[in-house]
mmCIF file of C-alpha atoms in Angstrom:
data_model
loop_
_atom_site.group_PDB
_atom_site.id
_atom_site.type_symbol
_atom_site.label_atom_id
_atom_site.label_comp_id
_atom_site.label_asym_id
_atom_site.label_seq_id
_atom_site.Cartn_x
_atom_site.Cartn_y
_atom_site.Cartn_z
ATOM 1 C CA MET A 40 -32.436 2.951 4.097
ATOM 2 C CA LYS A 41 -30.824 1.132 0.920
ATOM 3 C CA GLU A 42 -27.545 3.482 0.859
ATOM 4 C CA ASN A 43 -26.488 1.511 4.270
ATOM 5 C CA LEU A 44 -25.651 -2.115 2.207
ATOM 6 C CA PRO A 45 -23.408 -0.215 0.688
ATOM 7 C CA ALA A 46 -22.175 2.043 2.808
ATOM 8 C CA LEU A 47 -21.591 -1.220 5.150
ATOM 9 C CA VAL A 48 -19.535 -3.281 1.963
ATOM 10 C CA THR A 49 -17.574 0.819 1.239
ATOM 11 C CA LEU A 50 -16.005 0.786 5.596
ATOM 12 C CA LEU A 51 -15.617 -2.483 5.209
ATOM 13 C CA ALA A 52 -13.265 -2.300 1.812
ATOM 14 C CA VAL A 53 -11.536 0.743 3.896
ATOM 15 C CA LEU A 54 -10.578 -1.689 7.190
ATOM 16 C CA LEU A 55 -9.615 -4.066 5.003
ATOM 17 C CA MET A 56 -6.960 -1.609 2.816
ATOM 18 C CA PHE A 57 -6.306 -0.600 6.404
ATOM 19 C CA GLY A 58 -5.586 -4.245 7.019
ATOM 20 C CA THR A 59 -2.773 -4.918 3.909
ATOM 21 C CA ALA A 60 -1.510 -2.012 4.643
ATOM 22 C CA PHE A 61 -0.631 -2.775 8.037
ATOM 23 C CA ALA A 62 0.657 -6.397 7.271
ATOM 24 C CA VAL A 63 2.591 -4.622 4.703
ATOM 25 C CA GLY A 64 4.669 -2.479 7.383
ATOM 26 C CA ARG A 65 5.241 -5.349 9.265
ATOM 27 C CA ALA A 66 6.255 -7.121 6.876
ATOM 28 C CA ARG A 67 9.044 -3.848 6.574
ATOM 29 C CA GLY A 68 9.644 -4.770 10.143
ATOM 30 C CA ARG A 69 10.103 -8.481 10.106
ATOM 31 C CA TYR A 70 11.759 -8.922 6.999
ATOM 32 C CA GLN A 71 14.175 -5.560 7.592
ATOM 33 C CA VAL A 72 13.284 -3.832 4.085
ATOM 34 C CA HIS A 73 13.089 -0.228 5.367
ATOM 35 C CA ALA A 74 11.637 2.533 3.973
ATOM 36 C CA PRO A 75 11.408 3.798 0.568
ATOM 37 C CA ALA A 76 12.626 0.633 -0.451
ATOM 38 C CA THR A 77 9.225 -2.139 -1.501
ATOM 39 C CA SER A 78 12.078 -4.894 -2.358
ATOM 40 C CA GLY A 79 14.418 -6.995 -0.980
ATOM 41 C CA HIS A 80 13.143 -9.930 0.798
ATOM 42 C CA PRO A 81 9.455 -12.735 -1.515
ATOM 43 C CA ALA A 82 7.423 -12.141 1.953
ATOM 44 C CA PHE A 83 7.603 -8.572 1.755
ATOM 45 C CA GLU A 84 6.837 -8.008 -1.585
ATOM 46 C CA ARG A 85 4.666 -9.768 -2.228
ATOM 47 C CA ALA A 86 2.715 -8.117 1.138
ATOM 48 C CA PHE A 87 3.382 -5.524 -0.822
ATOM 49 C CA ARG A 88 2.070 -6.800 -4.016
ATOM 50 C CA VAL A 89 -0.923 -7.424 -1.172
ATOM 51 C CA GLN A 90 -1.852 -3.895 -0.414
ATOM 52 C CA MET A 91 -1.567 -2.582 -4.124
ATOM 53 C CA ASN A 92 -3.713 -4.516 -5.185
ATOM 54 C CA THR A 93 -6.223 -4.841 -3.051
ATOM 55 C CA LEU A 94 -6.348 -0.900 -4.198
ATOM 56 C CA GLU A 95 -6.799 -1.786 -7.498
ATOM 57 C CA ALA A 96 -9.533 -3.829 -7.301
ATOM 58 C CA ALA A 97 -11.305 -1.016 -4.683
ATOM 59 C CA LEU A 98 -11.325 1.340 -7.688
ATOM 60 C CA LEU A 99 -13.027 -0.569 -9.546
ATOM 61 C CA PHE A 100 -15.713 -1.737 -7.290
ATOM 62 C CA LEU A 101 -16.173 1.102 -4.992
ATOM 63 C CA PRO A 102 -17.303 3.414 -7.798
ATOM 64 C CA THR A 103 -19.457 0.548 -9.785
ATOM 65 C CA LEU A 104 -20.709 -0.676 -5.946
ATOM 66 C CA TRP A 105 -22.108 2.805 -5.375
ATOM 67 C CA LEU A 106 -23.727 3.264 -9.350
ATOM 68 C CA ALA A 107 -25.177 0.499 -9.148
ATOM 69 C CA ALA A 108 -26.555 1.633 -6.091
ATOM 70 C CA HIS A 109 -27.874 4.627 -7.598
ATOM 71 C CA TYR A 110 -29.602 2.802 -10.439
ATOM 72 C CA GLY A 111 -31.395 0.989 -8.469
ATOM 73 C CA PHE A 112 -29.240 -1.730 -7.666
ATOM 74 C CA ALA A 113 -28.633 -1.234 -3.385
ATOM 75 C CA PHE A 114 -29.493 -4.464 -2.191
ATOM 76 C CA TRP A 115 -27.965 -6.822 -4.944
ATOM 77 C CA ALA A 116 -25.244 -4.569 -5.617
ATOM 78 C CA GLY A 117 -24.464 -4.757 -1.867
ATOM 79 C CA ILE A 118 -24.599 -8.135 -1.792
ATOM 80 C CA ALA A 119 -22.601 -8.839 -5.227
ATOM 81 C CA GLY A 120 -19.900 -6.408 -2.048
ATOM 82 C CA LEU A 121 -20.185 -8.873 0.172
ATOM 83 C CA VAL A 122 -19.074 -11.751 -1.793
ATOM 84 C CA TRP A 123 -16.251 -9.763 -3.753
ATOM 85 C CA LEU A 124 -15.209 -8.045 -0.306
ATOM 86 C CA ALA A 125 -15.589 -12.206 1.058
ATOM 87 C CA ALA A 126 -13.058 -12.867 -2.223
ATOM 88 C CA ARG A 127 -10.504 -10.198 -1.724
ATOM 89 C CA THR A 128 -10.278 -11.529 1.556
ATOM 90 C CA TRP A 129 -8.982 -14.712 0.422
ATOM 91 C CA TYR A 130 -7.165 -13.230 -2.113
ATOM 92 C CA ALA A 131 -4.518 -11.433 0.675
ATOM 93 C CA LEU A 132 -4.342 -13.605 2.289
ATOM 94 C CA ALA A 133 -3.446 -16.928 -0.733
ATOM 95 C CA TYR A 134 -1.089 -13.914 -1.785
ATOM 96 C CA LEU A 135 0.314 -14.175 1.146
ATOM 97 C CA GLN A 136 1.211 -16.983 1.722
ATOM 98 C CA GLU A 137 2.443 -18.102 -2.152
ATOM 99 C CA ALA A 138 2.339 -16.053 -5.103
ATOM 100 C CA ALA A 139 0.518 -18.882 -6.996
ATOM 101 C CA ARG A 140 -2.309 -19.114 -4.471
ATOM 102 C CA ARG A 141 -3.876 -15.584 -5.427
ATOM 103 C CA GLY A 142 -5.898 -17.333 -8.528
ATOM 104 C CA GLY A 143 -9.149 -18.335 -6.757
ATOM 105 C CA GLY A 144 -9.712 -14.972 -4.667
ATOM 106 C CA PHE A 145 -8.757 -13.260 -7.969
ATOM 107 C CA VAL A 146 -11.209 -14.546 -10.967
ATOM 108 C CA LEU A 147 -15.005 -14.905 -7.527
ATOM 109 C CA GLY A 148 -13.805 -10.536 -7.297
ATOM 110 C CA MET A 149 -13.985 -9.911 -9.909
ATOM 111 C CA THR A 150 -16.571 -12.382 -10.764
ATOM 112 C CA ALA A 151 -18.606 -9.896 -7.989
ATOM 113 C CA TRP A 152 -16.564 -6.478 -9.840
ATOM 114 C CA ALA A 153 -19.182 -7.697 -13.161
ATOM 115 C CA ALA A 154 -22.777 -8.089 -10.942
ATOM 116 C CA THR A 155 -21.475 -4.784 -9.800
ATOM 117 C CA LEU A 156 -20.233 -3.819 -13.644
ATOM 118 C CA LEU A 157 -23.582 -5.245 -15.129
ATOM 119 C CA MET A 158 -26.334 -3.646 -12.927
ATOM 120 C CA ALA A 159 -24.757 -0.803 -13.613
ATOM 121 C CA LEU A 160 -24.840 0.334 -17.203
ATOM 122 C CA THR A 161 -27.729 -1.232 -17.072
ATOM 123 C CA GLY A 162 -29.306 0.704 -14.429
ATOM 124 C CA LEU A 163 -27.259 3.560 -16.457
ATOM 125 C CA GLY A 164 -29.419 2.743 -19.809
ATOM 126 C CA ARG A 165 -32.006 2.607 -18.417
ATOM 127 C CA ALA A 166 -31.610 5.688 -17.139
ATOM 128 C CA LEU A 167 -30.897 7.360 -21.058
ATOM 129 C CA LEU A 168 -32.974 5.572 -22.717
ATOM 130 C CA ALA A 169 -35.904 7.539 -20.161
ATOM 131 C CA GLY A 170 -34.788 11.126 -20.952
ATOM 132 C CA MET B 105 -25.101 23.623 2.750
ATOM 133 C CA LYS B 106 -23.231 20.836 5.338
ATOM 134 C CA GLU B 107 -21.474 19.095 2.374
ATOM 135 C CA ASN B 108 -18.754 22.557 2.037
ATOM 136 C CA LEU B 109 -16.669 21.664 4.524
ATOM 137 C CA PRO B 110 -16.315 17.456 3.037
ATOM 138 C CA ALA B 111 -15.967 18.730 -0.612
ATOM 139 C CA LEU B 112 -13.754 21.462 0.521
ATOM 140 C CA VAL B 113 -11.117 18.842 2.488
ATOM 141 C CA THR B 114 -11.654 16.732 -0.532
ATOM 142 C CA LEU B 115 -10.460 19.042 -3.358
ATOM 143 C CA LEU B 116 -7.470 19.941 -0.455
ATOM 144 C CA ALA B 117 -7.001 16.110 -0.737
ATOM 145 C CA VAL B 118 -7.133 16.050 -4.471
ATOM 146 C CA LEU B 119 -3.985 19.052 -5.305
ATOM 147 C CA LEU B 120 -2.542 17.258 -2.324
ATOM 148 C CA MET B 121 -2.605 13.783 -4.915
ATOM 149 C CA PHE B 122 -1.260 16.233 -7.202
ATOM 150 C CA GLY B 123 0.960 18.593 -5.261
ATOM 151 C CA THR B 124 2.468 14.629 -4.483
ATOM 152 C CA ALA B 125 2.871 13.731 -8.401
ATOM 153 C CA PHE B 126 4.282 16.639 -8.786
ATOM 154 C CA ALA B 127 6.919 15.745 -7.044
ATOM 155 C CA VAL B 128 7.149 13.073 -8.265
ATOM 156 C CA GLY B 129 8.177 14.479 -11.769
ATOM 157 C CA ARG B 130 10.296 16.560 -10.776
ATOM 158 C CA ALA B 131 12.863 13.963 -9.320
ATOM 159 C CA ARG B 132 13.045 11.963 -12.097
ATOM 160 C CA GLY B 133 14.285 14.917 -13.742
ATOM 161 C CA ARG B 134 16.972 16.201 -11.446
ATOM 162 C CA TYR B 135 17.671 12.721 -10.931
ATOM 163 C CA GLN B 136 17.436 11.770 -14.109
ATOM 164 C CA VAL B 137 15.545 8.733 -13.248
ATOM 165 C CA HIS B 138 13.906 7.740 -16.444
ATOM 166 C CA ALA B 139 10.319 7.045 -16.789
ATOM 167 C CA PRO B 140 9.387 4.042 -16.396
ATOM 168 C CA ALA B 141 11.870 3.558 -13.678
ATOM 169 C CA THR B 142 10.581 4.394 -10.433
ATOM 170 C CA SER B 143 14.493 3.191 -8.589
ATOM 171 C CA GLY B 144 17.722 4.851 -9.002
ATOM 172 C CA HIS B 145 18.516 7.538 -6.425
ATOM 173 C CA PRO B 146 17.054 7.485 -2.737
ATOM 174 C CA ALA B 147 15.855 11.068 -3.460
ATOM 175 C CA PHE B 148 13.178 9.995 -6.169
ATOM 176 C CA GLU B 149 12.395 6.478 -4.953
ATOM 177 C CA ARG B 150 11.607 8.573 -1.293
ATOM 178 C CA ALA B 151 9.538 11.458 -3.479
ATOM 179 C CA PHE B 152 8.350 8.245 -5.783
ATOM 180 C CA ARG B 153 6.948 6.230 -2.633
ATOM 181 C CA VAL B 154 5.375 9.976 -0.753
ATOM 182 C CA GLN B 155 3.061 9.906 -3.710
ATOM 183 C CA MET B 156 1.504 6.026 -3.598
ATOM 184 C CA ASN B 157 1.627 6.550 0.814
ATOM 185 C CA THR B 158 -0.492 9.752 0.141
ATOM 186 C CA LEU B 159 -2.721 8.146 -2.519
ATOM 187 C CA GLU B 160 -2.697 5.273 -0.248
ATOM 188 C CA ALA B 161 -4.201 6.725 3.034
ATOM 189 C CA ALA B 162 -6.554 9.469 0.551
ATOM 190 C CA LEU B 163 -8.285 6.507 -0.187
ATOM 191 C CA LEU B 164 -8.554 5.613 3.287
ATOM 192 C CA PHE B 165 -10.163 8.391 3.683
ATOM 193 C CA LEU B 166 -11.996 9.947 1.372
ATOM 194 C CA PRO B 167 -14.896 7.251 1.445
ATOM 195 C CA THR B 168 -14.669 7.819 5.745
ATOM 196 C CA LEU B 169 -15.454 10.779 4.965
ATOM 197 C CA TRP B 170 -18.167 10.757 2.919
ATOM 198 C CA LEU B 171 -19.983 7.991 5.102
ATOM 199 C CA ALA B 172 -19.618 10.457 8.026
ATOM 200 C CA ALA B 173 -20.979 13.236 6.629
ATOM 201 C CA HIS B 174 -23.533 11.397 5.692
ATOM 202 C CA TYR B 175 -25.036 9.578 8.340
ATOM 203 C CA GLY B 176 -25.061 13.303 10.059
ATOM 204 C CA PHE B 177 -21.120 14.363 11.073
ATOM 205 C CA ALA B 178 -20.114 16.107 8.112
ATOM 206 C CA PHE B 179 -19.093 18.884 10.373
ATOM 207 C CA TRP B 180 -16.860 17.398 12.831
ATOM 208 C CA ALA B 181 -15.742 14.796 10.081
ATOM 209 C CA GLY B 182 -14.815 18.150 7.851
ATOM 210 C CA ILE B 183 -12.289 18.975 10.696
ATOM 211 C CA ALA B 184 -11.090 15.781 11.578
ATOM 212 C CA GLY B 185 -10.243 16.582 7.167
ATOM 213 C CA LEU B 186 -8.556 19.820 7.361
ATOM 214 C CA VAL B 187 -6.194 17.870 10.939
ATOM 215 C CA TRP B 188 -5.943 14.435 8.274
ATOM 216 C CA LEU B 189 -4.726 17.314 5.443
ATOM 217 C CA ALA B 190 -2.179 19.761 7.773
ATOM 218 C CA ALA B 191 -0.217 15.959 8.838
ATOM 219 C CA ARG B 192 -0.338 14.502 5.046
ATOM 220 C CA THR B 193 1.203 17.912 4.565
ATOM 221 C CA TRP B 194 3.169 17.066 7.071
ATOM 222 C CA TYR B 195 4.581 13.965 6.141
ATOM 223 C CA ALA B 196 5.266 14.766 2.802
ATOM 224 C CA LEU B 197 7.174 17.304 3.680
ATOM 225 C CA ALA B 198 9.376 15.670 6.197
ATOM 226 C CA TYR B 199 9.419 12.349 4.070
ATOM 227 C CA LEU B 200 11.063 14.300 0.575
ATOM 228 C CA GLN B 201 13.698 15.621 3.356
ATOM 229 C CA GLU B 202 14.165 12.121 4.835
ATOM 230 C CA ALA B 203 13.195 8.894 5.283
ATOM 231 C CA ALA B 204 13.257 8.490 9.211
ATOM 232 C CA ARG B 205 11.243 11.640 9.650
ATOM 233 C CA ARG B 206 7.984 10.706 7.801
ATOM 234 C CA GLY B 207 6.252 9.175 11.750
ATOM 235 C CA GLY B 208 4.792 12.152 13.340
ATOM 236 C CA GLY B 209 2.525 12.619 10.302
ATOM 237 C CA PHE B 210 1.247 9.885 9.633
ATOM 238 C CA VAL B 211 0.798 8.735 12.549
ATOM 239 C CA LEU B 212 -1.945 12.007 13.410
ATOM 240 C CA GLY B 213 -2.554 11.117 9.963
ATOM 241 C CA MET B 214 -4.374 7.696 11.170
ATOM 242 C CA THR B 215 -5.799 9.880 14.294
ATOM 243 C CA ALA B 216 -7.881 12.267 12.139
ATOM 244 C CA TRP B 217 -9.039 8.674 9.720
ATOM 245 C CA ALA B 218 -9.707 6.833 12.993
ATOM 246 C CA ALA B 219 -11.911 9.596 14.359
ATOM 247 C CA THR B 220 -13.464 10.257 11.309
ATOM 248 C CA LEU B 221 -14.270 5.593 10.793
ATOM 249 C CA LEU B 222 -15.462 6.103 14.468
ATOM 250 C CA MET B 223 -18.429 8.491 13.178
ATOM 251 C CA ALA B 224 -18.586 6.307 10.108
ATOM 252 C CA LEU B 225 -19.644 3.700 12.127
ATOM 253 C CA THR B 226 -21.288 4.931 14.479
ATOM 254 C CA GLY B 227 -24.135 7.013 11.982
ATOM 255 C CA LEU B 228 -24.337 3.688 9.781
ATOM 256 C CA GLY B 229 -24.889 1.568 13.079
ATOM 257 C CA ARG B 230 -27.692 4.211 14.930
ATOM 258 C CA ALA B 231 -29.453 3.863 10.322
ATOM 259 C CA LEU B 232 -29.120 0.101 10.764
ATOM 260 C CA LEU B 233 -30.457 0.091 14.334
ATOM 261 C CA ALA B 234 -33.749 2.313 12.945
ATOM 262 C CA GLY B 235 -34.304 -0.122 10.930
ATOM 263 C CA MET C 13 -30.926 13.398 -14.485
ATOM 264 C CA LYS C 14 -28.318 15.795 -14.720
ATOM 265 C CA GLU C 15 -25.678 13.120 -13.278
ATOM 266 C CA ASN C 16 -25.857 9.861 -15.565
ATOM 267 C CA LEU C 17 -23.226 11.882 -17.755
ATOM 268 C CA PRO C 18 -20.913 11.941 -15.648
ATOM 269 C CA ALA C 19 -22.159 8.586 -13.737
ATOM 270 C CA LEU C 20 -21.774 7.546 -17.671
ATOM 271 C CA VAL C 21 -17.333 9.130 -17.529
ATOM 272 C CA THR C 22 -17.631 7.286 -14.289
ATOM 273 C CA LEU C 23 -17.579 3.361 -15.949
ATOM 274 C CA LEU C 24 -15.406 3.901 -19.211
ATOM 275 C CA ALA C 25 -13.301 5.572 -16.984
ATOM 276 C CA VAL C 26 -13.080 2.151 -14.316
ATOM 277 C CA LEU C 27 -13.525 -0.216 -17.923
ATOM 278 C CA LEU C 28 -9.856 2.481 -19.349
ATOM 279 C CA MET C 29 -8.821 1.094 -14.887
ATOM 280 C CA PHE C 30 -9.920 -2.294 -15.790
ATOM 281 C CA GLY C 31 -8.117 -2.551 -19.598
ATOM 282 C CA THR C 32 -4.453 -1.058 -18.194
ATOM 283 C CA ALA C 33 -4.990 -3.695 -15.017
ATOM 284 C CA PHE C 34 -5.411 -6.006 -18.196
ATOM 285 C CA ALA C 35 -2.878 -5.688 -20.582
ATOM 286 C CA VAL C 36 -0.707 -5.727 -17.411
ATOM 287 C CA GLY C 37 -1.734 -9.392 -16.344
ATOM 288 C CA ARG C 38 -1.137 -10.356 -20.612
ATOM 289 C CA ALA C 39 2.701 -8.718 -20.028
ATOM 290 C CA ARG C 40 3.551 -10.791 -16.762
ATOM 291 C CA GLY C 41 3.300 -14.166 -19.230
ATOM 292 C CA ARG C 42 4.417 -12.175 -22.582
ATOM 293 C CA TYR C 43 7.483 -11.160 -21.301
ATOM 294 C CA GLN C 44 7.419 -13.615 -17.909
ATOM 295 C CA VAL C 45 7.496 -11.815 -15.225
ATOM 296 C CA HIS C 46 6.302 -13.020 -12.309
ATOM 297 C CA ALA C 47 4.473 -12.389 -9.478
ATOM 298 C CA PRO C 48 5.114 -10.489 -7.075
ATOM 299 C CA ALA C 49 8.054 -8.778 -9.604
ATOM 300 C CA THR C 50 7.325 -5.055 -10.681
ATOM 301 C CA SER C 51 10.415 -4.791 -12.727
ATOM 302 C CA GLY C 52 12.382 -7.547 -15.187
ATOM 303 C CA HIS C 53 11.398 -6.033 -18.977
ATOM 304 C CA PRO C 54 11.159 -2.468 -20.153
ATOM 305 C CA ALA C 55 7.604 -3.886 -21.962
ATOM 306 C CA PHE C 56 5.953 -5.223 -18.826
ATOM 307 C CA GLU C 57 7.626 -2.128 -16.317
ATOM 308 C CA ARG C 58 5.888 0.112 -18.476
ATOM 309 C CA ALA C 59 2.750 -1.333 -18.441
ATOM 310 C CA PHE C 60 2.960 -1.089 -15.409
ATOM 311 C CA ARG C 61 3.951 2.018 -15.266
ATOM 312 C CA VAL C 62 0.324 3.186 -17.912
ATOM 313 C CA GLN C 63 -1.026 0.808 -14.934
ATOM 314 C CA MET C 64 -0.801 2.500 -11.817
ATOM 315 C CA ASN C 65 -0.608 6.190 -13.665
ATOM 316 C CA THR C 66 -3.563 6.633 -15.077
ATOM 317 C CA LEU C 67 -4.822 5.467 -11.161
ATOM 318 C CA GLU C 68 -3.657 7.609 -10.004
ATOM 319 C CA ALA C 69 -5.270 10.661 -12.630
ATOM 320 C CA ALA C 70 -8.276 9.190 -12.161
ATOM 321 C CA LEU C 71 -8.171 9.587 -7.904
ATOM 322 C CA LEU C 72 -7.151 13.262 -9.157
ATOM 323 C CA PHE C 73 -9.932 12.821 -12.220
ATOM 324 C CA LEU C 74 -12.737 11.464 -10.361
ATOM 325 C CA PRO C 75 -13.436 12.954 -6.707
ATOM 326 C CA THR C 76 -13.609 16.685 -8.944
ATOM 327 C CA LEU C 77 -16.046 15.528 -11.840
ATOM 328 C CA TRP C 78 -18.314 14.296 -9.318
ATOM 329 C CA LEU C 79 -17.505 17.931 -6.718
ATOM 330 C CA ALA C 80 -18.212 19.774 -10.728
ATOM 331 C CA ALA C 81 -21.293 17.611 -11.208
ATOM 332 C CA HIS C 82 -22.725 18.768 -7.164
ATOM 333 C CA TYR C 83 -21.608 21.898 -7.491
ATOM 334 C CA GLY C 84 -24.079 22.910 -11.489
ATOM 335 C CA PHE C 85 -21.409 21.267 -13.625
ATOM 336 C CA ALA C 86 -22.524 17.812 -13.664
ATOM 337 C CA PHE C 87 -22.920 18.443 -18.232
ATOM 338 C CA TRP C 88 -18.925 21.240 -19.042
ATOM 339 C CA ALA C 89 -18.151 18.835 -16.676
ATOM 340 C CA GLY C 90 -18.996 15.726 -17.810
ATOM 341 C CA ILE C 91 -17.698 16.818 -21.907
ATOM 342 C CA ALA C 92 -14.301 17.739 -19.776
ATOM 343 C CA GLY C 93 -14.383 13.710 -18.787
ATOM 344 C CA LEU C 94 -15.279 12.575 -22.376
ATOM 345 C CA VAL C 95 -11.640 14.047 -23.244
ATOM 346 C CA TRP C 96 -10.087 13.067 -20.886
ATOM 347 C CA LEU C 97 -11.001 10.523 -20.857
ATOM 348 C CA ALA C 98 -9.367 9.958 -24.876
ATOM 349 C CA ALA C 99 -6.853 11.784 -23.571
ATOM 350 C CA ARG C 100 -5.933 9.424 -20.800
ATOM 351 C CA THR C 101 -6.252 6.720 -23.419
ATOM 352 C CA TRP C 102 -4.086 8.070 -25.778
ATOM 353 C CA TYR C 103 -1.666 8.202 -22.826
ATOM 354 C CA ALA C 104 -1.959 4.947 -22.696
ATOM 355 C CA LEU C 105 -1.470 3.414 -26.205
ATOM 356 C CA ALA C 106 1.203 5.854 -27.188
ATOM 357 C CA TYR C 107 2.880 4.467 -23.178
ATOM 358 C CA LEU C 108 2.536 0.689 -23.669
ATOM 359 C CA GLN C 109 4.880 2.126 -27.293
ATOM 360 C CA GLU C 110 7.113 4.176 -26.440
ATOM 361 C CA ALA C 111 7.847 5.521 -23.266
ATOM 362 C CA ALA C 112 8.517 9.172 -25.077
ATOM 363 C CA ARG C 113 6.305 9.347 -26.645
ATOM 364 C CA ARG C 114 3.813 9.952 -23.050
ATOM 365 C CA GLY C 115 3.446 13.872 -22.563
ATOM 366 C CA GLY C 116 1.061 14.778 -25.556
ATOM 367 C CA GLY C 117 -2.093 12.573 -23.847
ATOM 368 C CA PHE C 118 -0.960 13.210 -20.192
ATOM 369 C CA VAL C 119 -1.644 17.144 -20.929
ATOM 370 C CA LEU C 120 -4.929 17.002 -22.029
ATOM 371 C CA GLY C 121 -5.759 14.256 -19.362
ATOM 372 C CA MET C 122 -4.630 16.795 -16.877
ATOM 373 C CA THR C 123 -6.314 20.460 -18.523
ATOM 374 C CA ALA C 124 -8.983 18.147 -18.974
ATOM 375 C CA TRP C 125 -8.612 17.376 -15.149
ATOM 376 C CA ALA C 126 -7.830 21.725 -13.975
ATOM 377 C CA ALA C 127 -11.240 22.550 -16.367
ATOM 378 C CA THR C 128 -13.183 19.836 -13.940
ATOM 379 C CA LEU C 129 -11.103 21.612 -10.778
ATOM 380 C CA LEU C 130 -12.142 24.856 -12.046
ATOM 381 C CA MET C 131 -15.503 23.917 -11.840
ATOM 382 C CA ALA C 132 -15.736 22.958 -8.223
ATOM 383 C CA LEU C 133 -13.875 25.224 -7.492
ATOM 384 C CA THR C 134 -16.205 27.692 -8.713
ATOM 385 C CA GLY C 135 -19.200 26.087 -7.181
ATOM 386 C CA LEU C 136 -17.991 25.134 -3.903
ATOM 387 C CA GLY C 137 -16.831 29.226 -4.294
ATOM 388 C CA ARG C 138 -20.023 30.573 -4.530
ATOM 389 C CA ALA C 139 -21.934 27.760 -2.336
ATOM 390 C CA LEU C 140 -19.552 29.352 0.390
ATOM 391 C CA LEU C 141 -20.818 32.977 -0.136
ATOM 392 C CA ALA C 142 -24.067 32.427 -0.368
ATOM 393 C CA GLY C 143 -24.079 30.828 2.794
#
């Protein structure tokens, strides 16, 4: 079943999104930022940005992952997905500490996404040429 | 067609997201919060948080729903999806009234998501073990 | 391969999301809005709203597109997708200039989405009736 690795990556990405949402909820309590406010303490704001940026990144990554998988790159897109997961976890943990430390994980995550995008474009281009 | 129920849940989830976006647009007019601002009146801010939180919840739920459906749980994941839709509608209507009332729908929605996640993990685990 | 056009639309939608995220990053530097802040200069706030609204719109559009494609409307849903991409690009470029100019692209994008939704509902309804 060639889709098992992309499926595993997708479930782990969902759990990563859940983890970043959980961190926001905990920061709401710890820093007394009551809903619906989304500002008021720098540590809360970092947690909130981590959640939103993780969600934005997943919206770029997951559709690309599945298109790459559909067009013949299920294994390599899955490997890129594991790299992406590691990068985005690094990004989240570093950014929660300090905004300035978010660069490395961000760049690695974008690189893994770009690799998957290249696979999807290659596969789709081949399919379009084959008619 | 075992995917019809997850498909119905997905379309209703899209309509729920549309409804929460519509409520933000209406609140912009009613409370005179002009774009690009996203704060300025508590009722607008609640509508905005309802939209964003619905979107975050859908990003956890929809991929999990389809993976559970793919790995042999289309019917039960669809049923969990109907519970999730009811819970998220309750959450939205209650939070629009008052932030403190958002707890019940939130917890029920997370429970429905957790059930779907368990199905997806079970199905994927079985597929991985079967090689 | 009837899914090639929806796949192309999806990759272009992902690239549009990337483009709006890139515009936010550039605005952070140009207007000196340091993370995790998401306000501080009207031009930055417009770029940020463009990114978020593009993401919200894609979350309505992409699931609907694929359900319409699955239920027998791959070609017409793909055409609606090209209209949606043009509309959302127009929306993004106009809103980056001035908030008041975002209406046209927004309405056209919603119309393209509504067309796709009608296809998905028609197809799903037919499948449910057929048992």
